[in-house]
Coordinates of C-alpha atoms in Angstrom, one line a residue:
Chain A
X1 CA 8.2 9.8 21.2
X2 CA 5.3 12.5 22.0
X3 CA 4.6 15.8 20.7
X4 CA 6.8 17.9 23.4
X5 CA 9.6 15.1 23.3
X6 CA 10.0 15.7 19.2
X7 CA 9.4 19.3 19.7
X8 CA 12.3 19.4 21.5
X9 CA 14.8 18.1 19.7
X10 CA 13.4 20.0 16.6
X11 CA 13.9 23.2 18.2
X12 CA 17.3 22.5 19.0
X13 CA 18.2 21.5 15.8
X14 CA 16.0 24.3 13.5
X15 CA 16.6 27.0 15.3
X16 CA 15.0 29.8 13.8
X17 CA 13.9 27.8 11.0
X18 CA 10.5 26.0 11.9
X19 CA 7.2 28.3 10.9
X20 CA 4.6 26.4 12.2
X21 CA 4.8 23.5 14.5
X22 CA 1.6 21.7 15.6
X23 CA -0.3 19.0 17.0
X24 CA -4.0 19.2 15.7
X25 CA -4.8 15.7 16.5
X26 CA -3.2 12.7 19.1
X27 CA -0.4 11.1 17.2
X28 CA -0.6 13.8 14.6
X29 CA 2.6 16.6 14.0
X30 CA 2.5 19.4 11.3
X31 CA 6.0 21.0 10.5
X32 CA 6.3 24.1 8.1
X33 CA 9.6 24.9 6.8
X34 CA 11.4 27.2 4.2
X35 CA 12.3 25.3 1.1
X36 CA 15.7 26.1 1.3
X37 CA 15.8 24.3 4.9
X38 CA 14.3 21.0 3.7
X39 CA 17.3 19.1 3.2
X40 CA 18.6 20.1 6.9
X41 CA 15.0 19.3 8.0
X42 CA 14.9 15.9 6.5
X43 CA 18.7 14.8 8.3
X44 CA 17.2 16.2 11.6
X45 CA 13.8 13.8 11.1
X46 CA 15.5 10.9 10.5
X47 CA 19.3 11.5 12.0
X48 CA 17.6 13.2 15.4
X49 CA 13.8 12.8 15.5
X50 CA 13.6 9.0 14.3
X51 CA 11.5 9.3 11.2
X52 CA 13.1 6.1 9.3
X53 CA 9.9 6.1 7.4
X54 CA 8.5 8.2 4.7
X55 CA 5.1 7.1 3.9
X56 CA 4.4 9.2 1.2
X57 CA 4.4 12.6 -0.7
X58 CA 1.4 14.8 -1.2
X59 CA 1.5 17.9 -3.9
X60 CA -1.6 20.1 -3.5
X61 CA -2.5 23.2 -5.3
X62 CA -3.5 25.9 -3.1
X63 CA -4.6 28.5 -5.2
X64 CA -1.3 30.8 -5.5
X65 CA 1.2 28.3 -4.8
X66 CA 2.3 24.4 -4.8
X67 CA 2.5 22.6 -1.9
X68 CA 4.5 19.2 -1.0
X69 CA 3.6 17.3 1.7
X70 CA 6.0 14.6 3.2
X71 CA 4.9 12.4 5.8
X72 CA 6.8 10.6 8.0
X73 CA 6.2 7.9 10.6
X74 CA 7.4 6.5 13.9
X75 CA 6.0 4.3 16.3
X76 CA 3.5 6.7 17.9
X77 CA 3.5 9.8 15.8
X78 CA 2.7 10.9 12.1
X79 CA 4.3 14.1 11.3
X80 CA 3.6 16.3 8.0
X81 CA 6.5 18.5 7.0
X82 CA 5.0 21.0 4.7
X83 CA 7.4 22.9 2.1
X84 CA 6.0 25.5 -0.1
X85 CA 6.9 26.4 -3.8
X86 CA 6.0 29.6 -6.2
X87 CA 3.8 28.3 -8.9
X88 CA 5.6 29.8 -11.8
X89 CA 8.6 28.1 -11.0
X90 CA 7.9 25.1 -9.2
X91 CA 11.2 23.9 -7.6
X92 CA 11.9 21.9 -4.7
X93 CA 15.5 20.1 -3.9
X94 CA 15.0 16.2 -3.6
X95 CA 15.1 14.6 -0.8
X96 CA 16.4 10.7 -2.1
X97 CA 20.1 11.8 -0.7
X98 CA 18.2 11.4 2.6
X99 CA 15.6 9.1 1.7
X100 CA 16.0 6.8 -0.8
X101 CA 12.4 5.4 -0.9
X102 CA 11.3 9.1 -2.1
X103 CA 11.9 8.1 -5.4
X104 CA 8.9 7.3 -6.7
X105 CA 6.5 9.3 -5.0
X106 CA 8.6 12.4 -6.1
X107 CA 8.1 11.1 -10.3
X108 CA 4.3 10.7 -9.1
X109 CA 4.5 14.3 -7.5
X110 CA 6.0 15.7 -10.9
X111 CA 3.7 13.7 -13.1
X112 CA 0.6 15.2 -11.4
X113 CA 1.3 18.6 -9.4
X114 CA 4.3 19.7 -12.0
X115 CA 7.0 20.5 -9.0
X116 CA 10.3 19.9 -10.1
X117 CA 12.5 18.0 -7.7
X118 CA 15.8 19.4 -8.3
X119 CA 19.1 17.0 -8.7
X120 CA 16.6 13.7 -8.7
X121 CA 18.4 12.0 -11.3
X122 CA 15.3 10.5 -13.3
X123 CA 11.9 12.9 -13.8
X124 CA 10.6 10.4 -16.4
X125 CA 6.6 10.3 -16.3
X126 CA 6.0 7.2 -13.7
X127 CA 2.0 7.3 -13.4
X128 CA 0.6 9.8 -17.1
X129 CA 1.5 8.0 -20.4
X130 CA 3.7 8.6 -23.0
X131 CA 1.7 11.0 -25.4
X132 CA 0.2 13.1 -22.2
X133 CA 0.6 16.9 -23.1
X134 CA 4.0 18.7 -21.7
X135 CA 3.1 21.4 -18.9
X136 CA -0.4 20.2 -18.1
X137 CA -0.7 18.9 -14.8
X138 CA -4.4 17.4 -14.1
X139 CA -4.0 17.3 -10.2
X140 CA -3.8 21.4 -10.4
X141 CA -7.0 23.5 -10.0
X142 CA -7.1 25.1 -13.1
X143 CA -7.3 21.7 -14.7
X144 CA -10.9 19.9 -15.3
X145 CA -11.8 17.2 -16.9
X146 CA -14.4 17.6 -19.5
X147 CA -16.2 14.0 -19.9
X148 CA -17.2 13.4 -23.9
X149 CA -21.0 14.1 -24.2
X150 CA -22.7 10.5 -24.4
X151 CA -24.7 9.8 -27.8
X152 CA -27.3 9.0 -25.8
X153 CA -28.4 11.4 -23.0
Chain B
X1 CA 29.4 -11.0 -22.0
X2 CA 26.9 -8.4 -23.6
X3 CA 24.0 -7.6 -21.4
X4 CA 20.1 -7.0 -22.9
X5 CA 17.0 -5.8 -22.2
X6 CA 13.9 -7.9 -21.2
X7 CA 10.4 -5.8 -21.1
X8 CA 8.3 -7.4 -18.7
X9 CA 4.3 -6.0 -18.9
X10 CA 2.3 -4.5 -19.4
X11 CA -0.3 -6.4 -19.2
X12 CA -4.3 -6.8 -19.0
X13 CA -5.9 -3.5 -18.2
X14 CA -9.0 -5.2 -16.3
X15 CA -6.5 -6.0 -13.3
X16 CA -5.4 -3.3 -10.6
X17 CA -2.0 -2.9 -11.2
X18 CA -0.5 -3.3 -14.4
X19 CA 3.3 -2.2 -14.3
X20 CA 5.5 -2.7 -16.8
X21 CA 9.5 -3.7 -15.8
X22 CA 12.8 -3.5 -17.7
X23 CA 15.0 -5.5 -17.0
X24 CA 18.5 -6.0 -18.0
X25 CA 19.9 -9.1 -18.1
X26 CA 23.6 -10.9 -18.5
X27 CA 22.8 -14.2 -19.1
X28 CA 20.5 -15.6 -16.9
X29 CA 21.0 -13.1 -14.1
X30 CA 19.6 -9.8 -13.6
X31 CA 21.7 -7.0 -13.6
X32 CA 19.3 -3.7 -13.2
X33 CA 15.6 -3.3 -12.8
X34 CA 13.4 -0.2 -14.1
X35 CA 9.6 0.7 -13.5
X36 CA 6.8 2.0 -15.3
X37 CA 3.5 2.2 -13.7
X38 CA 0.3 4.2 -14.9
X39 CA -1.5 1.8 -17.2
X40 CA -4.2 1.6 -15.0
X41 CA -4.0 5.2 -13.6
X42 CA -7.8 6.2 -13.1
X43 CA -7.6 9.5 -11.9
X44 CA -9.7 8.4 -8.7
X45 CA -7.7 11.3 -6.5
X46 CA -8.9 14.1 -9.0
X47 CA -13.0 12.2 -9.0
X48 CA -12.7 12.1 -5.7
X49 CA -12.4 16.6 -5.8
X50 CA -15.4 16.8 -7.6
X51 CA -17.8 14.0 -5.4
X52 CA -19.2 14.5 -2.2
X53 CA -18.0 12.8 0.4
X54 CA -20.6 10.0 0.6
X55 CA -19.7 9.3 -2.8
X56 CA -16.1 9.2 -2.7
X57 CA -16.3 6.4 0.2
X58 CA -17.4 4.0 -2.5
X59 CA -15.6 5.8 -4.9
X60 CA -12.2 4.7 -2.6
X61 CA -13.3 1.5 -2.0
X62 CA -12.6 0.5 -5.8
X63 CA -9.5 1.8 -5.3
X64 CA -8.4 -2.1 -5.1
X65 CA -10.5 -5.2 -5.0
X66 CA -8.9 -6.9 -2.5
X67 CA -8.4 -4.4 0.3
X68 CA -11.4 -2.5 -0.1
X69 CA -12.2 -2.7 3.0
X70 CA -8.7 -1.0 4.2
X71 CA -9.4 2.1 1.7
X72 CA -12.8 2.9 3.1
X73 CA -11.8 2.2 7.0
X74 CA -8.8 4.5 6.3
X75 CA -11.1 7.6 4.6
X76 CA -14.1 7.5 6.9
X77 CA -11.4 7.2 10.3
X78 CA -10.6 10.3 8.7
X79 CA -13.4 12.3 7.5
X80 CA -14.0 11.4 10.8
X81 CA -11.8 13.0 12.7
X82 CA -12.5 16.3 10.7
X83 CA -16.1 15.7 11.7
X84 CA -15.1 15.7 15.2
X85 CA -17.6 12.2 15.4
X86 CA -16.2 9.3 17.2
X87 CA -18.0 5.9 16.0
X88 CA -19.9 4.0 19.3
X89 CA -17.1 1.0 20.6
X90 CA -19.8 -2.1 18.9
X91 CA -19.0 -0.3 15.3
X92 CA -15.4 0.1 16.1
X93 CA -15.0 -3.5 16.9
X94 CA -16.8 -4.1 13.7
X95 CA -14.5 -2.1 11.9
X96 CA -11.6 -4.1 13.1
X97 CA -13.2 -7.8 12.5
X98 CA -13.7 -6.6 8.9
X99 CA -10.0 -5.7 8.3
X100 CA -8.8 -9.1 9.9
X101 CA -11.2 -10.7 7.7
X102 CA -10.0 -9.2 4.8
X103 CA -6.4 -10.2 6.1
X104 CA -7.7 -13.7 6.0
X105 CA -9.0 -13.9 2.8
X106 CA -6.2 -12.0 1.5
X107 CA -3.2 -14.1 2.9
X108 CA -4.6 -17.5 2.0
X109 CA -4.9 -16.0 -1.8
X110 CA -1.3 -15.2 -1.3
X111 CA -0.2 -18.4 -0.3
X112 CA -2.3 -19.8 -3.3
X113 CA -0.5 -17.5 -5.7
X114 CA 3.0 -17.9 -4.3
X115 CA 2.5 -21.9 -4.7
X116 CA 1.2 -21.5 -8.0
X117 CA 4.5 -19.5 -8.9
X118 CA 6.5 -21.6 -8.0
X119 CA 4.9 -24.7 -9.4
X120 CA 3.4 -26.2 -6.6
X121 CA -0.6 -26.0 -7.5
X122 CA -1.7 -28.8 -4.9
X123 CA -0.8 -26.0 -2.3
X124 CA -2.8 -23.3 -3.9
X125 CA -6.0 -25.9 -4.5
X126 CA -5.7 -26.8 -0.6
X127 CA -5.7 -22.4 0.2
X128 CA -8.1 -21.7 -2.1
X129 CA -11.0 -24.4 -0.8
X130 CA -10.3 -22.5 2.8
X131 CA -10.4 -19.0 1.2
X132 CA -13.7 -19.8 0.2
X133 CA -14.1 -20.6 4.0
X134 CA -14.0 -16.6 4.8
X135 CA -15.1 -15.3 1.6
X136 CA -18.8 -17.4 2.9
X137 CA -18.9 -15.5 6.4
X138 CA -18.3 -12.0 4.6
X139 CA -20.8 -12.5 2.3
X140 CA -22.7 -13.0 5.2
X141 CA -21.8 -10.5 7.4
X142 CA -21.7 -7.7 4.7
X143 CA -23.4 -9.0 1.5
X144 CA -20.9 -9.3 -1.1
X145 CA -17.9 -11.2 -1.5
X146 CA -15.7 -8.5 -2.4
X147 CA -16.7 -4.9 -2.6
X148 CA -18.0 -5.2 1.8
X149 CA -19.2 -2.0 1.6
X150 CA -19.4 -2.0 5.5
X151 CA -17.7 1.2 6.5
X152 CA -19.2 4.5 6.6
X153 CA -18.7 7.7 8.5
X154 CA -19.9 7.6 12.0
X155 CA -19.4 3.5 12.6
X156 CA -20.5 0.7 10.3
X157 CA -23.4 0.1 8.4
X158 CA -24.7 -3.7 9.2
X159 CA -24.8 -5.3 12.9
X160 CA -23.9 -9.1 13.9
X161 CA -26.4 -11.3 15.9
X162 CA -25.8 -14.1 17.9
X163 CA -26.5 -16.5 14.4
X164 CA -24.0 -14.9 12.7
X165 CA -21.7 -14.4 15.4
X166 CA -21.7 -18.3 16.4
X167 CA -21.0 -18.9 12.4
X168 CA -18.1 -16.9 12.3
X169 CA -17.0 -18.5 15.5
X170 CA -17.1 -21.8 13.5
X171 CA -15.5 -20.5 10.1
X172 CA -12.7 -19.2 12.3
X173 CA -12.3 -22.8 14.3
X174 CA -11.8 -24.6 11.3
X175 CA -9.4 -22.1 9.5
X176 CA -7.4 -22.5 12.6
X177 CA -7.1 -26.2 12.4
X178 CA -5.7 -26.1 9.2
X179 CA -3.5 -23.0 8.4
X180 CA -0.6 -24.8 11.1
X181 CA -0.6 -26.9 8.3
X182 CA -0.1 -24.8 5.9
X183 CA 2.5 -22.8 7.9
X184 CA 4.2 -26.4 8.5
X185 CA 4.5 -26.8 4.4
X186 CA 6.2 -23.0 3.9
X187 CA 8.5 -23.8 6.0
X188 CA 10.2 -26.9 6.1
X189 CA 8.6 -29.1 3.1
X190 CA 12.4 -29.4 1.6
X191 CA 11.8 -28.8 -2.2
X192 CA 9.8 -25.8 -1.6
X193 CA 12.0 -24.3 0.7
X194 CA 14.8 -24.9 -1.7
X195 CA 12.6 -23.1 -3.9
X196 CA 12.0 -20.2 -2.0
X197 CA 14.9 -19.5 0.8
X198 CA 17.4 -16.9 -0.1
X199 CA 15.6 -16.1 -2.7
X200 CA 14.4 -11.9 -3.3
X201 CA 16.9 -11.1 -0.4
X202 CA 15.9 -7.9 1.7
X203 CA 18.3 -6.8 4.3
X204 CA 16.9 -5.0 7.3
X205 CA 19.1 -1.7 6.6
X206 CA 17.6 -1.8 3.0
X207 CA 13.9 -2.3 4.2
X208 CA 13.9 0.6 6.4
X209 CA 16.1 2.8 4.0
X210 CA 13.7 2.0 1.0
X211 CA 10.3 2.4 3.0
X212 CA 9.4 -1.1 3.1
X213 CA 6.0 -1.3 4.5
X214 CA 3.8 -4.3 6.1
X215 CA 5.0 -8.4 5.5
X216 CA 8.1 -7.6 3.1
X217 CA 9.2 -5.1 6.0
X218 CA 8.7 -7.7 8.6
X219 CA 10.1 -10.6 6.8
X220 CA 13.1 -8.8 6.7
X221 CA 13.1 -7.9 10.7
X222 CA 11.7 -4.4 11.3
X223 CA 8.8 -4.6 13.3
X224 CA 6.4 -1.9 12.2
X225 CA 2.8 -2.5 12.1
X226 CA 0.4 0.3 11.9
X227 CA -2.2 -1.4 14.4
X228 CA 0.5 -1.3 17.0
X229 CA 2.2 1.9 15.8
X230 CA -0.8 3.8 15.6
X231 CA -3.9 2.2 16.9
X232 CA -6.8 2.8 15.1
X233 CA -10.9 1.8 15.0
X234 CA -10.5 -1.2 17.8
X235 CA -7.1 -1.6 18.0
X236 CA -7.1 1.6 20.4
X237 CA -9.5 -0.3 23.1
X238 CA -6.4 -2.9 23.3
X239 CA -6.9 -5.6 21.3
X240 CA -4.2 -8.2 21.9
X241 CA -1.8 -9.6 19.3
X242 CA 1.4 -10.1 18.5
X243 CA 3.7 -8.6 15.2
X244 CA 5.1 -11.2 13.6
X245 CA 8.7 -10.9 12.7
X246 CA 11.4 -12.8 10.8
X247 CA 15.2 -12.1 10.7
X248 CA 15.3 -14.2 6.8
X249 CA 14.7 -11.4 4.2
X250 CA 13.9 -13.8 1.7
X251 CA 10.6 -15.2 0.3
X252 CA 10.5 -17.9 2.5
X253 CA 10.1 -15.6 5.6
X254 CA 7.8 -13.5 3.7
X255 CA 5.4 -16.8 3.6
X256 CA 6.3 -17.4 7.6
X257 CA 5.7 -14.0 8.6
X258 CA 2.2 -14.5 6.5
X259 CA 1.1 -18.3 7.4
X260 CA 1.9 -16.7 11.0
X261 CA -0.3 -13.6 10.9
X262 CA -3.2 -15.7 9.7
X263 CA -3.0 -16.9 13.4
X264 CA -2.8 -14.1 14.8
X265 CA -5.9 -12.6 12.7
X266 CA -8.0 -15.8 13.7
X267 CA -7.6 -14.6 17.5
X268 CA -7.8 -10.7 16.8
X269 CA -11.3 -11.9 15.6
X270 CA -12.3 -14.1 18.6
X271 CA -11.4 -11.8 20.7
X272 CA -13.3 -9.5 18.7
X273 CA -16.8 -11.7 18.7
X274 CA -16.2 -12.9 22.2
X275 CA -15.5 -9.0 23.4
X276 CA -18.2 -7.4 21.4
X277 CA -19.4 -4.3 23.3
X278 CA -23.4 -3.9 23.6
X279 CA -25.0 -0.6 21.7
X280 CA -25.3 1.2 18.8
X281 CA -22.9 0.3 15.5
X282 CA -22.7 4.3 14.6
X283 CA -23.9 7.8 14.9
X284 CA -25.0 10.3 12.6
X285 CA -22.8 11.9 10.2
X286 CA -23.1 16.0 9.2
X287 CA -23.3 16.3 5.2
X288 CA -20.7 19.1 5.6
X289 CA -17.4 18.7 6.9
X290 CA -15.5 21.8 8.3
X291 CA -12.0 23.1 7.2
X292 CA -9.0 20.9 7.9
X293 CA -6.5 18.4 6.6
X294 CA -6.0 15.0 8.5
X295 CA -3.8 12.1 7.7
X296 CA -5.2 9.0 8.4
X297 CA -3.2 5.5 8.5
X298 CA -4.6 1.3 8.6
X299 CA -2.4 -1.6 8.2
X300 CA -4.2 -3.1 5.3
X301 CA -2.9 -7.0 4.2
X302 CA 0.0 -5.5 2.1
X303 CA 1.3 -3.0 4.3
X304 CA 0.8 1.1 5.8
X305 CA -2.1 2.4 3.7
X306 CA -2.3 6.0 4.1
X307 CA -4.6 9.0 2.8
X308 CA -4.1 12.2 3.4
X309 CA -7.6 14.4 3.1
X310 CA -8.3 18.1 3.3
X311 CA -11.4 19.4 3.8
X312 CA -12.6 23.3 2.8
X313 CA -16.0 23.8 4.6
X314 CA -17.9 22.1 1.9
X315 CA -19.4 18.8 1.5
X316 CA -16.7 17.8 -1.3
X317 CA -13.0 17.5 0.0
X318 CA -10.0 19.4 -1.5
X319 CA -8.1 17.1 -1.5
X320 CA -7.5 13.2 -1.3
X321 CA -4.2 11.7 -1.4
X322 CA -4.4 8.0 -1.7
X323 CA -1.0 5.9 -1.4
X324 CA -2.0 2.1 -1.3
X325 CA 1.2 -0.6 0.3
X326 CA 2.1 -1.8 -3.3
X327 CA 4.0 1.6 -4.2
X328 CA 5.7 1.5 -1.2
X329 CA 7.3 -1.5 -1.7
X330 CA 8.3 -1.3 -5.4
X331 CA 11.8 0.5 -4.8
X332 CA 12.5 -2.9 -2.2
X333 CA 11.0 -5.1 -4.9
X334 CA 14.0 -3.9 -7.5
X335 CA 16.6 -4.2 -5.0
X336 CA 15.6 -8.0 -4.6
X337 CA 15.1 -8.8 -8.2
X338 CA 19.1 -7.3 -9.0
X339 CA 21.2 -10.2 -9.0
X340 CA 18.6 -12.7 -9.1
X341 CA 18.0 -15.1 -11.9
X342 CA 15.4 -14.2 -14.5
X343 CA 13.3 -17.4 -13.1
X344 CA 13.2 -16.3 -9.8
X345 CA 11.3 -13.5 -10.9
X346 CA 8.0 -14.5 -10.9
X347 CA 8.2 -15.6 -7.5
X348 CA 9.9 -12.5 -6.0
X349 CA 7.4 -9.9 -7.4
X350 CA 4.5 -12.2 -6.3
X351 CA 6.3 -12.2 -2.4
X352 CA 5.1 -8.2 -2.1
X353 CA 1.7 -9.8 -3.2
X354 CA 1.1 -6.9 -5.9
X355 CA -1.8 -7.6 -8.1
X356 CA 0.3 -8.5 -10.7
X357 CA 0.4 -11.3 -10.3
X358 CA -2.1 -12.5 -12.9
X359 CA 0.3 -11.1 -15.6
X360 CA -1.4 -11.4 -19.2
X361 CA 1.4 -10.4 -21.6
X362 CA 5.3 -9.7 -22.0
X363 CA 7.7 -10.3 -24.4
X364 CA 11.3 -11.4 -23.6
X365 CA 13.7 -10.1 -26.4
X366 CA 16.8 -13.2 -27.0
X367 CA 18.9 -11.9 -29.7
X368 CA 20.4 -8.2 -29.2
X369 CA 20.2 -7.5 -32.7
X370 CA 16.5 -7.2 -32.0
X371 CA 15.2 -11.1 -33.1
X372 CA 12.0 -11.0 -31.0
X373 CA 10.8 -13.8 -29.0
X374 CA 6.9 -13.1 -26.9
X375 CA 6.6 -14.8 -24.0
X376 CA 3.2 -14.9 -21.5
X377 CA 3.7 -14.9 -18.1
X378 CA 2.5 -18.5 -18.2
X379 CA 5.1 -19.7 -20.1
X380 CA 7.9 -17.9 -17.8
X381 CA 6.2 -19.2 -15.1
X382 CA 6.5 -22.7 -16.8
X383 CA 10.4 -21.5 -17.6
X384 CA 11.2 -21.1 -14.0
X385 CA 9.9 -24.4 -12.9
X386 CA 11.9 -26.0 -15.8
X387 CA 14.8 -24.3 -14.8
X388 CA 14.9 -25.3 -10.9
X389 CA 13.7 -28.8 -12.5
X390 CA 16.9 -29.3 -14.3
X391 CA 18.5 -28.4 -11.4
X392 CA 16.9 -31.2 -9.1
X393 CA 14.1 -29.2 -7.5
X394 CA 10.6 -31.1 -8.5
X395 CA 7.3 -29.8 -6.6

């Protein structure tokens, strides 16, 4: 499908909901919802739109809040849906009712980022080990990794 | 009957993807299957914040050892693309007759591996001598054997002449004689297939509802292939091939679909050598890439690789998101290996073609009252042969 063609249907099914929609390259689509609309976003991509896949999930710190990035694919068109979360109380719902295959790259997401998906029913650490610190998320800004000083310099 | 648990993993640190499984057994099938990855977690997203972008090219290029290649086509397409620099046709063709290469050597490894699973070690011997057949011509093509080192922003960094051109030519001739050979064995040698068919079943409802990506996707019928879906380096100046497809689901298909895609690499690359355009192989790059965020996509050997980069004026990204095929195909992978038998597990993990295949270490606990028993993975290996042995099937 192209840009106007999923634009379309998005409209019609969001109405009043979509914040941003854009194409900033060919076979490139950004979507920006509310939070609260992802779940209702997610049955529209892949009920009406025809994203079957989800490829993966990016979380991103942007300064002042925490940022998942889902993108989907279909033959001839990426689209990034971008939610947004407060970074004192990072909370997104989960999207595996709709997508199964989120599993995983939502444990990555709240091993590295800290957003908790709410209602996924395992938030184990999949990709940190064991003994890694609670509340200390290394893909956040404020966290830097300080290599040991060599003996030898 | 009481059920247990068998830890599978994890294993040598030195190879690319040690996971450890748990598996819970009745018997001798498996009933549930868990995950645990992150023994090998490097932290190559965050290095890659803190290098420029020169640097994190190679940086992402060790991201695996055997699709290197993939990683670096799929960052520079998009630095790119942020750039606003589009690479001279020559270095996009070049590009392209990298990846297939890489599919090549890639595939026939698999079939090696997936033989050697199984039992059958003449069949990996006979891939491996050809492997070496492709891992010669890129050596000479890029320089090394493994880390190519080819791609960089703007077009590719090393130019074909008519030499080299006329040895790949030949490489490719004789590769093409003998994989029908190989595809012949997969799929209709009668022990192996008894081996292998219905084995690690994938429905096509549960590929596309899990996010199966690249062969396992295909062997189970959904045709989705990134070079088709969304055409990238060459593959947008219409190069022809086909997406090869197979209604099975099982391992079996999964070394169809493969055996066939070797074909249709070997003519992706003639066409390729015999349609090289004339010029330059790239242009010049700026050190400083302006403010965006891009998502760029290749089909490497194993699947959709994506990366998704953000740029903030400076000549360091924001940041990189890599996701290489193997995670995408894990939830699939434990949907196979429920209700299979413990000895088809070797086999059915290997048909994704993770790297971990090369398994160092697990133990398989017998007794539930905790009477430990250590197994390798060379003696559950040996375990599944025996088992299919007593049960008629000798390769």
């Amino acid at each position: 499908m192209t840009f106007e063609e999923i634009k379309k249907i998005l409209e019609e099914n969001l109405k009043g909901k979509i914040k941003e929609l854009i194409n900033p390259f060919p076979r490139r689509m950004t979507l920006w919802v509310d939070k609260a609309d992802a779940i209702e976003t997610c049955r529209a991509l892949k009920e009406k739109a025809g994203f079957y896949h989800l490829s993966t999930i990016t979380g991103r710190d942007t300064g002042d809040k925490l940022e998942a990035l889902y993108h989907f694919a279909q033959n001839g068109m990426a689209l990034t849906l971008r939610l947004q979360t407060d970074r004192n109380d990072p909370k997104l719902p989960t999207t595996i009712a709709v997508y199964p295959g989120a599993i995983f790259y939502e444990r990555e997401v709240h091993d590295l980022v800290g957003i908790n998906f709410e209602d996924h029913p395992d938030m184990r650490p999949l990709v940190l080990p064991d003994e890694w610190p609670q509340g200390i998320y290394p893909l956040r800004k404020d966290w830097h990794y300080n290599r040991e000083k060599g003996v030898i310099e | 009957m009481s059920t247990f648990i068998l830890p599978v993993g994890p294993q040598h640190p030195a190879l690319k993807e040690p996971t450890s499984f748990r598996f819970l057994v009745d018997g001798e099938t498996v009933v549930d299957a868990d995950l645990r990855l992150g023994y090998n977690h490097r932290g190559i997203e965050k290095g890659c914040e803190e290098r420029t972008y020169i640097q994190d090219l190679y940086l992402l290029e060790r991201v695996c050892g055997i699709c290197s290649n993939v990683h670096m086509t799929v960052f520079a397409q998009g630095v790119e693309k942020l750039m606003g620099i589009e690479p001279p046709k020559r270095g996009l063709f070049i590009r392209c007759l990298m990846g297939e290469l890489e599919r090549v050597h890639s595939h026939l490894l698999w079939l090696g591996v997936a033989g050697h699973e199984v039992g059958f070690d003449t069949f990996f011997m006979y891939t491996w001598r050809d492997r070496e057949i492709v891992e010669d011509i890129l050596e000479m093509v890029s320089g090394n054997r493994v880390n190519y080192g080819m791609q960089t922003f703007g077009g590719v960094r090393r130019d074909l002449d008519e030499m080299q051109i006329r040895k790949v030519l030949d490489g490719i001739a004789a590769l093409k004689a003998r994989t029908p050979y190989y595809l012949n064995i997969g799929a209709s040698e009668p022990t192996l297939v008894a081996r292998i068919a219905g084995v690690g079943k994938l429905p096509l409802e549960k590929a596309v509802e899990l996010n199966a990506v690249g062969p396992t996707a295909r062997a189970s019928g959904w045709k989705s292939d990134v070079r088709q879906d969304d055409p990238y380096a060459g593959f947008g100046e219409h190069i022809p091939f086909n997406i090869v497809t197979d209604e099975g689901g099982d391992v079996l298909a999964r070394v169809v679909v493969r055996a066939k895609e070797l074909m249709e690499s070997y003519n992706i690359c003639e066409y390729i050598l015999k349609n090289l355009p004339s010029g330059d192989i790239r242009v010049k790059a700026p050190r400083k890439v302006p403010e965006g965020e891009v998502v760029s996509r290749a089909e490497a050997q194993r699947g959709e690789c994506i990366h998704y980069i953000r740029s903030n004026g400076t000549d360091k990204p924001d940041r990189v998101k890599v996701r290489a095929p193997t995670l995408a195909n894990w939830p699939a992978t434990l949907y196979m290996l429920r209700g299979g038998y413990v000895a088809d597990i070797p086999i059915v993990m290997a048909a994704i073609d993770p790297c971990l295949s090369c398994t160092d270490r697990m133990a398989i606990i017998t007794d539930p009252k905790g009477n430990e028993k250590v197994w390798d993975w060379e003696t559950l290996r040996q375990y599944g042969i025996d088992f299919y042995r007593k049960r008629g099937i000798k390769l």
